[in-house]
Short mmCIF file of N, CA and C in Angstrom, two decimals:
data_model
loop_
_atom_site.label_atom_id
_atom_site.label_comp_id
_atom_site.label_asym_id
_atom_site.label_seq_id
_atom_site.Cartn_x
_atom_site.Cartn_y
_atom_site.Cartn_z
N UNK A 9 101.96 -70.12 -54.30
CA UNK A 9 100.63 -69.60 -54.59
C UNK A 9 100.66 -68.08 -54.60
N UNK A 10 99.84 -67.39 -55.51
CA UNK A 10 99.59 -66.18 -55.65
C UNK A 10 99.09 -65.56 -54.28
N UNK A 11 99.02 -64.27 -53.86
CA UNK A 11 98.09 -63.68 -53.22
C UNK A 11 97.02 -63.11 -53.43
N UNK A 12 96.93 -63.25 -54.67
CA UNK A 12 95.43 -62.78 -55.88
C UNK A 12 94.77 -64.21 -56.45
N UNK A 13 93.17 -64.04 -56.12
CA UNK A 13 92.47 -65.16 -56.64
C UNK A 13 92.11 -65.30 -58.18
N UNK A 14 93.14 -65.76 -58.87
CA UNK A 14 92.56 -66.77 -59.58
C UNK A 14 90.86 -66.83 -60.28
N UNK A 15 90.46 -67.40 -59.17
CA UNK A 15 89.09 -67.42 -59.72
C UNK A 15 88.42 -67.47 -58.11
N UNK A 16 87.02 -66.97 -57.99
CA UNK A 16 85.98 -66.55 -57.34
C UNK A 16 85.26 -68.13 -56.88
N UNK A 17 85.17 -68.09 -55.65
CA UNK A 17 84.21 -69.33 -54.85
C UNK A 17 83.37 -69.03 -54.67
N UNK A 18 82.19 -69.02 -54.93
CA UNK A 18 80.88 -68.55 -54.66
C UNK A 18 79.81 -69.91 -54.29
N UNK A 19 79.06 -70.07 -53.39
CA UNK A 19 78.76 -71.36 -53.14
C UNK A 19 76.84 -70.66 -53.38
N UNK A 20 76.17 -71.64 -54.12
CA UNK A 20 74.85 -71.54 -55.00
C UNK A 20 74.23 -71.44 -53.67
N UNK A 21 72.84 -70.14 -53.60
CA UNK A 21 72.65 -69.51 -52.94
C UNK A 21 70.95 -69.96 -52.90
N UNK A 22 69.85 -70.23 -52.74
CA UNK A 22 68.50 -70.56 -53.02
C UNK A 22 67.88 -68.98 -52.90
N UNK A 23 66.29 -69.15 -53.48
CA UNK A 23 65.91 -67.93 -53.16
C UNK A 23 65.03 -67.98 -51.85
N UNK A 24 65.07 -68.78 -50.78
CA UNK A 24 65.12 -68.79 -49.25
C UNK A 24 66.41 -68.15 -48.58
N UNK A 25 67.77 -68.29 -49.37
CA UNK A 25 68.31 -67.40 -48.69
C UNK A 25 69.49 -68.86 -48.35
N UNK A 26 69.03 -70.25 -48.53
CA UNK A 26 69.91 -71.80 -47.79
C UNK A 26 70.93 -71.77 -48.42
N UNK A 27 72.16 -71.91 -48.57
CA UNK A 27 73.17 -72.58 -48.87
C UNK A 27 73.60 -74.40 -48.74
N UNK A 28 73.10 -75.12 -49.72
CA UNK A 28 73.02 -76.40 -49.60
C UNK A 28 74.12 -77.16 -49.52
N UNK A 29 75.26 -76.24 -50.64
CA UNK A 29 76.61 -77.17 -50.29
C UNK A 29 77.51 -77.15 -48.98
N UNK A 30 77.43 -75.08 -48.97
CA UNK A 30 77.95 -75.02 -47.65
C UNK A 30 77.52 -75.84 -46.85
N UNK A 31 76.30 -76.37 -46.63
CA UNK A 31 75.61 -76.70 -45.34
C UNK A 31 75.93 -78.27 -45.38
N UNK A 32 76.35 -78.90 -46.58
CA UNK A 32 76.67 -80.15 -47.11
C UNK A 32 78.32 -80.11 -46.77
N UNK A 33 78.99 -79.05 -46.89
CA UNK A 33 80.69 -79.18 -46.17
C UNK A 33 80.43 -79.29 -45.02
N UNK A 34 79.58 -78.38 -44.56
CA UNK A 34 79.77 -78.61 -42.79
C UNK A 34 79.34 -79.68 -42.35
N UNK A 35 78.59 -80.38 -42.68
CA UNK A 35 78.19 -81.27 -42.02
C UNK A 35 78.98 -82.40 -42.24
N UNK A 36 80.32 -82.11 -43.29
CA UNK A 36 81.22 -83.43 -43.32
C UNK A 36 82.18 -83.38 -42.35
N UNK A 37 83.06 -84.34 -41.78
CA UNK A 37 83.87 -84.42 -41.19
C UNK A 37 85.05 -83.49 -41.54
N UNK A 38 85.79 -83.26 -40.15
CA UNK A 38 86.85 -82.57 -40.30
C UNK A 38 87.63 -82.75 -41.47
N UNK A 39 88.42 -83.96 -41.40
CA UNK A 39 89.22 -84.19 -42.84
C UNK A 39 88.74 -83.88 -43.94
N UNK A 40 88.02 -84.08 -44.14
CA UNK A 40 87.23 -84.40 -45.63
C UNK A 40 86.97 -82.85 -45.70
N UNK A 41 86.58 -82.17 -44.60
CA UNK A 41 86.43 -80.89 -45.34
C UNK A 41 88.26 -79.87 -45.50
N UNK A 42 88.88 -80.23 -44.39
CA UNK A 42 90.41 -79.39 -45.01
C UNK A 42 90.79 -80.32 -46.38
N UNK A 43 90.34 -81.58 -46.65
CA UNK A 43 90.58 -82.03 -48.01
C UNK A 43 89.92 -80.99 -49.06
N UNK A 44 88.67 -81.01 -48.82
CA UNK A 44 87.97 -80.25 -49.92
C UNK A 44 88.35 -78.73 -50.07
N UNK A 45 88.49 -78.19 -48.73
CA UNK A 45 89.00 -76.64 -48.77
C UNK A 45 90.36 -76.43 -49.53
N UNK A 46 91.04 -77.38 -49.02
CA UNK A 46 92.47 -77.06 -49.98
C UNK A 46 92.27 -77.35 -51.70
N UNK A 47 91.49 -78.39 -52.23
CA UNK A 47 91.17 -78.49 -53.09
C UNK A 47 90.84 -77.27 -54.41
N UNK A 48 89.62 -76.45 -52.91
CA UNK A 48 88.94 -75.05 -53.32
C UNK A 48 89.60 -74.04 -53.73
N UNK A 49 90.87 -73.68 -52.67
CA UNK A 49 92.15 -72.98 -52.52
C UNK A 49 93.40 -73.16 -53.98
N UNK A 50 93.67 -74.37 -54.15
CA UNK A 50 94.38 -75.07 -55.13
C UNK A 50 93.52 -74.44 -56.35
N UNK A 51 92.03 -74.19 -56.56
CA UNK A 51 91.68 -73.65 -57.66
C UNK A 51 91.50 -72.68 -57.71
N UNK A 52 91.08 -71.54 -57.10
CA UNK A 52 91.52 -70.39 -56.41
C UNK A 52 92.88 -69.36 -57.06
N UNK A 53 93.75 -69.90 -56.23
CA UNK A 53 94.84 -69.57 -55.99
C UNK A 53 95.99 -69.91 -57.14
N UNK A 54 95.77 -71.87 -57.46
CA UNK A 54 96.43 -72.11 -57.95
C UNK A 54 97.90 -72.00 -58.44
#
């Protein structure tokens, strides 16, 4: 993997200020979220 991103993660922001997905990773289980983070990373980084 590079040390330069690829492409930008930006997670959709409301105009309250909520973050719904973030708040939708956290609330998943451990695994499932280093599944999804590496996923994130893998596109990222690639």
């Amino acid at each position: 993997m590079s040390d330069e991103a690829r492409l930008r993660v930006i997670f959709y922001r409301t105009t309250a200020g909520n973050e719904p997905v973030r708040e939708w990773l956290k609330a998943l289980p451990p695994e499932d979220r280093k599944i999804i983070g590496d996923d994130l990373k893998t596109a990222q980084y690639g």
